[in-house]
PDB file of C-alpha atoms in Angstrom:
ATOM      1  CA  MET E 205      46.989 -44.085  27.703  1.00 47.00           C
ATOM      2  CA  ARG E 206      43.709 -45.405  28.579  1.00 51.00           C
ATOM      3  CA  ARG E 207      45.167 -48.666  29.393  1.00 50.00           C
ATOM      4  CA  THR E 208      47.512 -47.153  31.679  1.00 48.00           C
ATOM      5  CA  MET E 209      44.830 -45.429  33.485  1.00 47.00           C
ATOM      6  CA  MET E 210      42.841 -48.366  34.110  1.00 48.00           C
ATOM      7  CA  VAL E 211      46.255 -50.494  35.279  1.00 45.00           C
ATOM      8  CA  PHE E 212      46.806 -47.538  37.757  1.00 42.00           C
ATOM      9  CA  ALA E 213      42.957 -47.550  38.916  1.00 44.00           C
ATOM     10  CA  SER E 214      43.197 -51.361  39.674  1.00 45.00           C
ATOM     11  CA  LEU E 215      46.580 -50.765  41.725  1.00 41.00           C
ATOM     12  CA  LEU E 216      44.362 -48.339  43.914  1.00 40.00           C
ATOM     13  CA  ALA E 217      41.409 -50.913  44.360  1.00 42.00           C
ATOM     14  CA  MET E 218      43.841 -53.395  45.324  1.00 42.00           C
ATOM     15  CA  GLY E 219      45.820 -51.448  47.553  1.00 39.00           C
ATOM     16  CA  GLY E 220      42.684 -50.139  49.281  1.00 35.00           C
ATOM     17  CA  TRP E 221      41.552 -53.858  49.355  1.00 35.00           C
ATOM     18  CA  ALA E 222      45.058 -54.638  51.169  1.00 35.00           C
ATOM     19  CA  VAL E 223      45.148 -51.961  53.422  1.00 34.00           C
ATOM     20  CA  ALA E 224      41.406 -52.844  54.525  1.00 37.00           C
ATOM     21  CA  THR E 225      42.053 -56.689  55.024  1.00 38.00           C
ATOM     22  CA  ALA E 226      45.565 -55.832  56.464  1.00 41.00           C
ATOM     23  CA  ALA E 227      44.868 -53.994  59.390  1.00 43.00           C
ATOM     24  CA  PRO E 228      41.583 -54.890  60.675  1.00 49.00           C
ATOM     25  CA  THR E 229      40.049 -52.702  63.568  1.00 54.00           C
ATOM     26  CA  LYS E 230      39.478 -54.871  66.439  1.00 56.00           C
ATOM     27  CA  PRO E 231      36.048 -54.641  67.449  1.00 54.00           C
ATOM     28  CA  PRO E 232      34.643 -54.075  71.078  1.00 56.00           C
ATOM     29  CA  ALA E 233      34.230 -57.409  72.850  1.00 55.00           C
ATOM     30  CA  ALA E 234      30.426 -56.593  72.952  1.00 51.00           C
ATOM     31  CA  VAL E 235      30.241 -56.653  68.851  1.00 52.00           C
ATOM     32  CA  ARG E 236      32.247 -59.585  68.609  1.00 54.00           C
ATOM     33  CA  SER E 237      30.003 -61.730  70.675  1.00 57.00           C
ATOM     34  CA  ALA E 238      26.920 -60.409  68.594  1.00 68.00           C
ATOM     35  CA  THR E 239      28.108 -61.203  65.468  1.00 74.00           C
ATOM     36  CA  PRO E 240      29.095 -64.919  65.366  1.00 80.00           C
ATOM     37  CA  ALA E 241      31.272 -66.340  62.369  1.00 88.00           C
ATOM     38  CA  PRO E 242      29.606 -67.578  59.419  1.00 92.00           C
ATOM     39  CA  GLN E 243      28.987 -71.206  59.414  1.00 95.00           C
ATOM     40  CA  VAL E 244      29.232 -73.470  56.636  1.00 97.00           C
ATOM     41  CA  HIS E 245      26.108 -75.997  56.172  1.00 98.00           C
ATOM     42  CA  VAL E 246      26.875 -78.979  53.689  1.00 98.00           C
ATOM     43  CA  ILE E 247      23.940 -80.014  51.476  1.00 98.00           C
ATOM     44  CA  VAL E 248      24.618 -83.426  49.539  1.00 98.00           C
ATOM     45  CA  VAL E 249      22.646 -84.004  46.284  1.00 97.00           C
ATOM     46  CA  ASP E 250      22.674 -87.720  45.382  1.00 95.00           C
ATOM     47  CA  THR E 251      20.251 -90.238  43.685  1.00 91.00           C
ATOM     48  CA  MET E 252      18.032 -87.696  42.643  1.00 93.00           C
ATOM     49  CA  GLN E 253      17.450 -85.991  45.880  1.00 94.00           C
ATOM     50  CA  TYR E 254      18.717 -83.258  47.813  1.00 97.00           C
ATOM     51  CA  GLY E 255      19.773 -84.514  51.470  1.00 96.00           C
ATOM     52  CA  PRO E 256      18.444 -83.209  54.586  1.00 96.00           C
ATOM     53  CA  MET E 257      18.267 -79.174  54.523  1.00 97.00           C
ATOM     54  CA  PRO E 258      20.513 -77.986  57.352  1.00 97.00           C
ATOM     55  CA  THR E 259      18.581 -76.304  60.465  1.00 95.00           C
ATOM     56  CA  GLY E 260      19.802 -73.433  62.334  1.00 94.00           C
ATOM     57  CA  VAL E 261      21.127 -71.465  58.960  1.00 97.00           C
ATOM     58  CA  ARG E 262      21.496 -67.746  59.660  1.00 96.00           C
ATOM     59  CA  ALA E 263      21.980 -65.318  56.783  1.00 96.00           C
ATOM     60  CA  GLY E 264      25.468 -64.847  55.981  1.00 95.00           C
ATOM     61  CA  ASP E 265      26.416 -68.189  56.692  1.00 97.00           C
ATOM     62  CA  ILE E 266      27.838 -70.273  53.916  1.00 97.00           C
ATOM     63  CA  ILE E 267      25.679 -73.202  52.010  1.00 97.00           C
ATOM     64  CA  GLU E 268      27.928 -75.565  50.332  1.00 98.00           C
ATOM     65  CA  TRP E 269      26.198 -77.490  47.525  1.00 98.00           C
ATOM     66  CA  VAL E 270      28.042 -80.911  46.841  1.00 98.00           C
ATOM     67  CA  ASN E 271      26.649 -83.153  43.806  1.00 98.00           C
ATOM     68  CA  ARG E 272      27.835 -86.663  44.713  1.00 96.00           C
ATOM     69  CA  GLY E 273      25.274 -88.041  42.092  1.00 94.00           C
ATOM     70  CA  LEU E 274      25.786 -89.515  38.604  1.00 92.00           C
ATOM     71  CA  LEU E 275      23.963 -86.730  36.955  1.00 95.00           C
ATOM     72  CA  GLU E 276      23.886 -82.860  36.434  1.00 95.00           C
ATOM     73  CA  HIS E 277      21.383 -81.128  38.742  1.00 97.00           C
ATOM     74  CA  THR E 278      20.851 -77.609  40.030  1.00 97.00           C
ATOM     75  CA  ALA E 279      19.779 -75.791  43.400  1.00 98.00           C
ATOM     76  CA  THR E 280      17.203 -73.327  41.955  1.00 98.00           C
ATOM     77  CA  ALA E 281      15.542 -71.098  44.213  1.00 97.00           C
ATOM     78  CA  ARG E 282      11.797 -70.650  43.088  1.00 96.00           C
ATOM     79  CA  ASP E 283      11.566 -67.381  43.837  1.00 95.00           C
ATOM     80  CA  GLY E 284      14.861 -66.631  41.533  1.00 95.00           C
ATOM     81  CA  ARG E 285      17.196 -65.525  44.493  1.00 95.00           C
ATOM     82  CA  PHE E 286      19.570 -68.146  43.242  1.00 96.00           C
ATOM     83  CA  ASP E 287      20.434 -70.574  40.430  1.00 97.00           C
ATOM     84  CA  ILE E 288      23.259 -73.259  40.938  1.00 97.00           C
ATOM     85  CA  ASP E 289      24.562 -75.619  38.804  1.00 97.00           C
ATOM     86  CA  LEU E 290      25.872 -78.628  39.989  1.00 98.00           C
ATOM     87  CA  LYS E 291      27.844 -81.124  37.455  1.00 96.00           C
ATOM     88  CA  PRO E 292      28.492 -84.246  38.940  1.00 95.00           C
ATOM     89  CA  GLY E 293      31.356 -84.402  41.285  1.00 96.00           C
ATOM     90  CA  ALA E 294      30.682 -80.292  41.863  1.00 97.00           C
ATOM     91  CA  THR E 295      30.996 -78.563  45.058  1.00 98.00           C
ATOM     92  CA  VAL E 296      29.301 -74.742  44.801  1.00 98.00           C
ATOM     93  CA  ARG E 297      29.206 -72.323  47.768  1.00 97.00           C
ATOM     94  CA  MET E 298      26.876 -69.581  48.228  1.00 97.00           C
ATOM     95  CA  LYS E 299      25.648 -67.063  51.035  1.00 96.00           C
ATOM     96  CA  ALA E 300      22.798 -67.410  52.597  1.00 96.00           C
ATOM     97  CA  MET E 301      19.791 -64.743  52.682  1.00 95.00           C
ATOM     98  CA  ALA E 302      17.293 -64.558  55.135  1.00 96.00           C
ATOM     99  CA  GLY E 303      14.097 -66.400  54.322  1.00 96.00           C
ATOM    100  CA  THR E 304      12.076 -69.577  53.495  1.00 97.00           C
ATOM    101  CA  VAL E 305      12.695 -70.713  50.091  1.00 96.00           C
ATOM    102  CA  GLU E 306      11.595 -73.714  47.871  1.00 97.00           C
ATOM    103  CA  VAL E 307      14.566 -75.067  46.473  1.00 98.00           C
ATOM    104  CA  TYR E 308      14.097 -77.171  42.990  1.00 97.00           C
ATOM    105  CA  CYS E 309      16.450 -78.798  40.154  1.00 96.00           C
ATOM    106  CA  ARG E 310      15.433 -77.472  36.877  1.00 94.00           C
ATOM    107  CA  PHE E 311      16.144 -80.654  35.247  1.00 94.00           C
ATOM    108  CA  HIS E 312      14.499 -83.015  37.692  1.00 93.00           C
ATOM    109  CA  PRO E 313      11.442 -81.316  38.814  1.00 89.00           C
ATOM    110  CA  THR E 314      10.835 -84.362  41.135  1.00 90.00           C
ATOM    111  CA  MET E 315      13.515 -82.869  43.387  1.00 95.00           C
ATOM    112  CA  VAL E 316      12.370 -80.174  45.743  1.00 96.00           C
ATOM    113  CA  ALA E 317      13.487 -79.038  49.336  1.00 97.00           C
ATOM    114  CA  THR E 318      12.617 -76.122  51.561  1.00 97.00           C
ATOM    115  CA  LEU E 319      15.585 -74.306  52.726  1.00 97.00           C
ATOM    116  CA  VAL E 320      15.265 -71.824  55.879  1.00 97.00           C
ATOM    117  CA  VAL E 321      17.252 -69.143  56.624  1.00 97.00           C
ATOM    118  CA  LYS E 322      17.040 -67.041  59.834  1.00 94.00           C
TER     119      LYS E 322
ATOM    120  CA  MET L 358      -4.981 -98.019  31.927  1.00 44.00           C
ATOM    121  CA  LYS L 359      -4.775 -99.918  28.759  1.00 47.00           C
ATOM    122  CA  LYS L 360      -1.186-101.213  28.096  1.00 55.00           C
ATOM    123  CA  SER L 361       0.580-100.620  24.718  1.00 65.00           C
ATOM    124  CA  LEU L 362       1.906-103.117  22.490  1.00 63.00           C
ATOM    125  CA  PHE L 363       5.248-101.548  23.029  1.00 70.00           C
ATOM    126  CA  ALA L 364       4.834-102.119  26.885  1.00 71.00           C
ATOM    127  CA  LEU L 365       4.021-105.658  26.108  1.00 69.00           C
ATOM    128  CA  ALA L 366       6.942-106.265  23.662  1.00 71.00           C
ATOM    129  CA  ILE L 367       9.518-104.850  25.912  1.00 69.00           C
ATOM    130  CA  ALA L 368       7.904-106.901  28.890  1.00 73.00           C
ATOM    131  CA  LEU L 369       8.180-110.045  26.913  1.00 69.00           C
ATOM    132  CA  ALA L 370      12.007-109.165  26.068  1.00 71.00           C
ATOM    133  CA  PHE L 371      12.780-108.866  29.578  1.00 71.00           C
ATOM    134  CA  GLY L 372      10.756-112.147  30.149  1.00 66.00           C
ATOM    135  CA  THR L 373      13.325-113.916  27.736  1.00 58.00           C
ATOM    136  CA  VAL L 374      15.586-112.963  30.792  1.00 56.00           C
ATOM    137  CA  ALA L 375      13.614-114.482  33.175  1.00 50.00           C
ATOM    138  CA  SER L 376      12.856-117.680  31.402  1.00 48.00           C
ATOM    139  CA  VAL L 377      16.859-118.209  30.825  1.00 43.00           C
ATOM    140  CA  GLN L 378      16.765-117.694  34.495  1.00 44.00           C
ATOM    141  CA  ALA L 379      14.079-120.165  35.321  1.00 43.00           C
ATOM    142  CA  GLN L 380      15.493-122.735  33.127  1.00 43.00           C
ATOM    143  CA  PRO L 381      16.912-125.706  35.616  1.00 43.00           C
ATOM    144  CA  ALA L 382      20.845-126.093  34.753  1.00 39.00           C
ATOM    145  CA  PRO L 383      21.690-129.094  33.218  1.00 40.00           C
ATOM    146  CA  ALA L 384      23.200-132.036  35.278  1.00 39.00           C
ATOM    147  CA  ALA L 385      26.301-132.229  33.597  1.00 37.00           C
ATOM    148  CA  ALA L 386      26.457-128.092  33.225  1.00 36.00           C
ATOM    149  CA  THR L 387      29.209-126.558  35.405  1.00 38.00           C
ATOM    150  CA  ALA L 388      27.655-123.313  35.653  1.00 36.00           C
ATOM    151  CA  PRO L 389      23.964-122.358  35.891  1.00 39.00           C
ATOM    152  CA  ALA L 390      22.031-121.293  33.114  1.00 48.00           C
ATOM    153  CA  THR L 391      21.729-117.221  33.933  1.00 80.00           C
ATOM    154  CA  ILE L 392      22.762-114.427  32.163  1.00 91.00           C
ATOM    155  CA  ASN L 393      26.242-112.923  32.774  1.00 95.00           C
ATOM    156  CA  ASP L 394      27.451-109.582  33.643  1.00 96.00           C
ATOM    157  CA  ALA L 395      28.690-108.901  30.044  1.00 96.00           C
ATOM    158  CA  GLN L 396      24.996-109.560  28.917  1.00 96.00           C
ATOM    159  CA  ILE L 397      23.581-107.659  31.989  1.00 96.00           C
ATOM    160  CA  ALA L 398      25.687-104.680  30.817  1.00 96.00           C
ATOM    161  CA  HIS L 399      24.315-104.753  27.234  1.00 96.00           C
ATOM    162  CA  ILE L 400      20.754-105.041  28.491  1.00 96.00           C
ATOM    163  CA  ALA L 401      20.946-102.160  30.667  1.00 96.00           C
ATOM    164  CA  TYR L 402      23.120 -99.936  28.019  1.00 97.00           C
ATOM    165  CA  THR L 403      20.244-101.026  25.013  1.00 96.00           C
ATOM    166  CA  ALA L 404      17.495 -99.956  27.340  1.00 96.00           C
ATOM    167  CA  GLY L 405      19.572 -96.366  28.108  1.00 96.00           C
ATOM    168  CA  ALA L 406      20.161 -95.991  24.368  1.00 97.00           C
ATOM    169  CA  ILE L 407      16.307 -96.511  23.503  1.00 97.00           C
ATOM    170  CA  ASP L 408      15.253 -93.914  25.360  1.00 97.00           C
ATOM    171  CA  VAL L 409      17.719 -91.609  24.420  1.00 98.00           C
ATOM    172  CA  THR L 410      16.301 -92.318  20.868  1.00 97.00           C
ATOM    173  CA  ALA L 411      13.011 -91.945  21.753  1.00 97.00           C
ATOM    174  CA  ALA L 412      13.915 -88.393  23.341  1.00 98.00           C
ATOM    175  CA  LYS L 413      15.738 -87.382  20.002  1.00 98.00           C
ATOM    176  CA  GLN L 414      12.119 -87.968  18.191  1.00 98.00           C
ATOM    177  CA  ALA L 415      10.510 -86.043  21.121  1.00 98.00           C
ATOM    178  CA  LEU L 416      12.394 -83.226  20.435  1.00 98.00           C
ATOM    179  CA  LYS L 417      12.308 -82.995  17.027  1.00 98.00           C
ATOM    180  CA  LYS L 418       8.306 -83.662  16.830  1.00 97.00           C
ATOM    181  CA  SER L 419       7.112 -82.514  20.015  1.00 98.00           C
ATOM    182  CA  HIS L 420       5.830 -78.664  20.434  1.00 98.00           C
ATOM    183  CA  ASN L 421       4.863 -79.053  23.827  1.00 98.00           C
ATOM    184  CA  LYS L 422       7.270 -77.220  26.659  1.00 96.00           C
ATOM    185  CA  ALA L 423       6.764 -80.136  29.256  1.00 96.00           C
ATOM    186  CA  VAL L 424       7.193 -83.249  26.750  1.00 98.00           C
ATOM    187  CA  LEU L 425      10.281 -81.287  25.762  1.00 97.00           C
ATOM    188  CA  ALA L 426      11.544 -80.996  29.297  1.00 96.00           C
ATOM    189  CA  PHE L 427      11.023 -84.391  29.818  1.00 97.00           C
ATOM    190  CA  ALA L 428      12.645 -85.481  26.776  1.00 98.00           C
ATOM    191  CA  GLU L 429      15.850 -83.399  27.466  1.00 97.00           C
ATOM    192  CA  GLU L 430      15.857 -84.861  30.856  1.00 96.00           C
ATOM    193  CA  MET L 431      15.723 -88.528  29.161  1.00 97.00           C
ATOM    194  CA  GLN L 432      18.595 -87.647  26.820  1.00 97.00           C
ATOM    195  CA  ARG L 433      20.611 -86.165  29.263  1.00 96.00           C
ATOM    196  CA  ASP L 434      20.430 -88.638  32.006  1.00 96.00           C
ATOM    197  CA  HIS L 435      20.068 -92.067  30.074  1.00 97.00           C
ATOM    198  CA  ALA L 436      23.354 -90.722  28.312  1.00 97.00           C
ATOM    199  CA  ALA L 437      25.208 -89.997  31.409  1.00 95.00           C
ATOM    200  CA  VAL L 438      24.365 -93.201  32.980  1.00 96.00           C
ATOM    201  CA  ASN L 439      25.415 -95.335  29.389  1.00 96.00           C
ATOM    202  CA  GLU L 440      28.662 -93.212  29.662  1.00 96.00           C
ATOM    203  CA  GLN L 441      29.211 -94.292  33.148  1.00 94.00           C
ATOM    204  CA  ALA L 442      28.245 -98.097  32.889  1.00 95.00           C
ATOM    205  CA  LEU L 443      30.631 -97.930  29.374  1.00 96.00           C
ATOM    206  CA  ALA L 444      33.591 -96.785  31.757  1.00 96.00           C
ATOM    207  CA  LEU L 445      32.917 -99.383  34.428  1.00 96.00           C
ATOM    208  CA  CYS L 446      32.779-102.111  31.475  1.00 96.00           C
ATOM    209  CA  LYS L 447      36.187-100.556  30.266  1.00 96.00           C
ATOM    210  CA  LYS L 448      37.492-100.634  33.957  1.00 96.00           C
ATOM    211  CA  LEU L 449      36.626-104.258  34.727  1.00 94.00           C
ATOM    212  CA  GLY L 450      37.700-105.484  31.178  1.00 95.00           C
ATOM    213  CA  VAL L 451      33.858-106.634  30.604  1.00 93.00           C
ATOM    214  CA  THR L 452      33.006-106.480  26.947  1.00 96.00           C
ATOM    215  CA  PRO L 453      28.980-106.175  26.832  1.00 96.00           C
ATOM    216  CA  ALA L 454      27.769-109.315  25.195  1.00 96.00           C
ATOM    217  CA  ASP L 455      24.651-109.010  22.516  1.00 96.00           C
ATOM    218  CA  ASN L 456      21.850-111.580  23.895  1.00 94.00           C
ATOM    219  CA  PRO L 457      18.143-112.272  22.981  1.00 93.00           C
ATOM    220  CA  THR L 458      16.948-109.788  25.490  1.00 92.00           C
ATOM    221  CA  SER L 459      18.738-107.048  24.161  1.00 94.00           C
ATOM    222  CA  GLN L 460      17.845-108.013  20.314  1.00 94.00           C
ATOM    223  CA  ALA L 461      13.969-108.040  21.357  1.00 92.00           C
ATOM    224  CA  LEU L 462      14.074-104.809  23.181  1.00 92.00           C
ATOM    225  CA  ALA L 463      15.732-102.807  20.245  1.00 94.00           C
ATOM    226  CA  LYS L 464      13.423-104.793  17.717  1.00 93.00           C
ATOM    227  CA  ALA L 465      10.031-103.756  19.685  1.00 92.00           C
ATOM    228  CA  ALA L 466      11.882-100.166  20.374  1.00 93.00           C
ATOM    229  CA  ALA L 467      12.289 -99.633  16.567  1.00 94.00           C
ATOM    230  CA  ALA L 468       8.716-100.455  15.684  1.00 93.00           C
ATOM    231  CA  GLU L 469       7.326 -97.975  18.280  1.00 93.00           C
ATOM    232  CA  GLN L 470       9.610 -95.273  16.780  1.00 94.00           C
ATOM    233  CA  VAL L 471       7.896 -96.128  13.655  1.00 96.00           C
ATOM    234  CA  LYS L 472       4.515 -95.997  15.043  1.00 95.00           C
ATOM    235  CA  LEU L 473       5.194 -92.887  16.755  1.00 97.00           C
ATOM    236  CA  ALA L 474       6.670 -91.054  13.723  1.00 97.00           C
ATOM    237  CA  ALA L 475       3.485 -91.234  12.370  1.00 97.00           C
ATOM    238  CA  LEU L 476       1.339 -89.408  15.078  1.00 97.00           C
ATOM    239  CA  SER L 477       2.024 -85.474  15.436  1.00 97.00           C
ATOM    240  CA  GLY L 478       0.498 -82.837  17.824  1.00 97.00           C
ATOM    241  CA  ALA L 479      -1.182 -83.872  21.225  1.00 97.00           C
ATOM    242  CA  ALA L 480      -1.542 -87.327  20.161  1.00 97.00           C
ATOM    243  CA  TYR L 481       2.103 -87.701  19.571  1.00 98.00           C
ATOM    244  CA  ASP L 482       2.584 -86.197  22.897  1.00 98.00           C
ATOM    245  CA  LYS L 483       0.212 -88.448  24.810  1.00 97.00           C
ATOM    246  CA  ALA L 484       1.868 -91.528  22.917  1.00 97.00           C
ATOM    247  CA  TYR L 485       5.039 -90.579  23.939  1.00 97.00           C
ATOM    248  CA  ALA L 486       4.665 -89.821  27.644  1.00 97.00           C
ATOM    249  CA  ALA L 487       2.367 -93.185  28.010  1.00 96.00           C
ATOM    250  CA  ASN L 488       5.230 -95.182  26.347  1.00 96.00           C
ATOM    251  CA  GLU L 489       7.580 -93.608  28.685  1.00 96.00           C
ATOM    252  CA  VAL L 490       5.545 -94.532  31.624  1.00 96.00           C
ATOM    253  CA  ALA L 491       5.416 -98.234  30.093  1.00 94.00           C
ATOM    254  CA  PHE L 492       8.706 -98.251  29.452  1.00 94.00           C
ATOM    255  CA  HIS L 493      10.289 -97.210  32.635  1.00 96.00           C
ATOM    256  CA  GLN L 494       7.548 -99.465  34.706  1.00 94.00           C
ATOM    257  CA  THR L 495       8.957-102.508  32.956  1.00 93.00           C
ATOM    258  CA  VAL L 496      12.858-101.621  32.949  1.00 94.00           C
ATOM    259  CA  ASN L 497      12.487-101.004  36.283  1.00 95.00           C
ATOM    260  CA  LYS L 498      10.810-104.485  37.406  1.00 93.00           C
ATOM    261  CA  ALA L 499      13.626-105.865  35.241  1.00 93.00           C
ATOM    262  CA  LEU L 500      16.234-103.983  36.906  1.00 95.00           C
ATOM    263  CA  SER L 501      14.794-104.729  40.680  1.00 95.00           C
ATOM    264  CA  GLY L 502      13.466-108.534  40.151  1.00 93.00           C
ATOM    265  CA  THR L 503      16.078-109.897  37.493  1.00 93.00           C
ATOM    266  CA  LEU L 504      19.358-107.453  36.661  1.00 95.00           C
ATOM    267  CA  ILE L 505      20.461-106.752  39.744  1.00 96.00           C
ATOM    268  CA  PRO L 506      19.895-109.746  41.282  1.00 95.00           C
ATOM    269  CA  SER L 507      21.654-111.614  38.564  1.00 95.00           C
ATOM    270  CA  ALA L 508      24.583-109.301  38.857  1.00 96.00           C
ATOM    271  CA  ARG L 509      27.823-110.828  40.010  1.00 95.00           C
ATOM    272  CA  ASN L 510      30.132-107.873  40.110  1.00 96.00           C
ATOM    273  CA  GLU L 511      29.504-105.752  43.305  1.00 96.00           C
ATOM    274  CA  GLU L 512      30.515-102.268  40.933  1.00 96.00           C
ATOM    275  CA  LEU L 513      28.068-103.313  38.371  1.00 96.00           C
ATOM    276  CA  LYS L 514      25.328-104.291  41.006  1.00 96.00           C
ATOM    277  CA  SER L 515      25.930-100.633  42.515  1.00 95.00           C
ATOM    278  CA  LEU L 516      25.578 -98.973  39.283  1.00 96.00           C
ATOM    279  CA  LEU L 517      22.572-100.870  38.469  1.00 96.00           C
ATOM    280  CA  GLU L 518      20.803-100.075  41.970  1.00 96.00           C
ATOM    281  CA  THR L 519      22.007 -96.502  41.259  1.00 95.00           C
ATOM    282  CA  GLY L 520      20.427 -96.609  37.812  1.00 95.00           C
ATOM    283  CA  LEU L 521      17.046 -98.030  39.266  1.00 96.00           C
ATOM    284  CA  LYS L 522      16.533 -94.735  41.985  1.00 94.00           C
ATOM    285  CA  LEU L 523      17.091 -92.797  39.001  1.00 94.00           C
ATOM    286  CA  PHE L 524      14.839 -94.271  36.512  1.00 95.00           C
ATOM    287  CA  GLU L 525      12.204 -94.438  39.209  1.00 95.00           C
ATOM    288  CA  SER L 526      11.926 -90.543  39.495  1.00 94.00           C
ATOM    289  CA  HIS L 527      11.905 -90.981  35.541  1.00 96.00           C
ATOM    290  CA  GLN L 528       8.968 -93.089  35.994  1.00 96.00           C
ATOM    291  CA  MET L 529       7.112 -90.682  38.585  1.00 95.00           C
ATOM    292  CA  HIS L 530       7.958 -87.703  36.229  1.00 94.00           C
ATOM    293  CA  ALA L 531       6.602 -89.612  33.543  1.00 97.00           C
ATOM    294  CA  GLU L 532       3.575 -90.202  35.191  1.00 97.00           C
ATOM    295  CA  HIS L 533       2.949 -86.781  35.902  1.00 96.00           C
ATOM    296  CA  LEU L 534       3.919 -85.628  32.348  1.00 97.00           C
ATOM    297  CA  ALA L 535       0.864 -88.413  31.138  1.00 97.00           C
ATOM    298  CA  GLN L 536      -1.520 -87.170  34.083  1.00 97.00           C
ATOM    299  CA  SER L 537      -0.751 -83.662  32.621  1.00 96.00           C
ATOM    300  CA  LEU L 538      -1.709 -84.198  29.263  1.00 96.00           C
ATOM    301  CA  LYS L 539      -5.225 -86.392  29.629  1.00 88.00           C
TER     302      LYS L 539
END
């Protein structure tokens, strides 16, 4: 019985999501130009270093971490706002949050970088 | 800084590579008297394995958080690079060949393990960190001065070059660790 209710609740939730995505309300032109689409910024990690940090990153953009090295790394925020594990060959995306944050690798403390999100 | 006997032994071990290279080729020989890729692969693998063994000992003996973190890094990274080296050898159809340099390295490292085993606490931590500095300095010098220039296969050369960059970072970390333990 309880399981049936849970399934029903899930279906309702999915239905709500489907409606929300299937029939988006078209925003006025002024609103559309004020909220640019999120951009993807790629940061490559290789041979014990983070590649150049992207400039012009805005809150809500996507940061894509790509580990092209042989070793496992992390992209860890010093203030604890994110901690991403990057196995060799891994690509991991996260949403950018406003602020300036120091990023380091938990496994390799010599790897540091500063990410600025406006 | 006074160099440890281990560093000296390791340097001498790599010196055997240089001395082999320095020998003029006999007039009748068809190939120069240099180390080949199979020997280079064995030396690089042996150096990595030595540091993994040292890290395992540190993980058992040390109680210092910074030393443990460093040892974990060495164990994880050198094992990963050695795994890549073995995969490359397999791909190239090369069987790593034992040689006097690998043997001298292994002998010096085994002696150092015994010496470190007798230490404990801060004395052990300092000795381990100092050895890691000396070891990486010597290995990096051998990589840049001898092993990389001697490697003939481009993929092997490239892996050694990548390894050098990684180990230079290890050396920097080891130097910071040794400094913090003074």
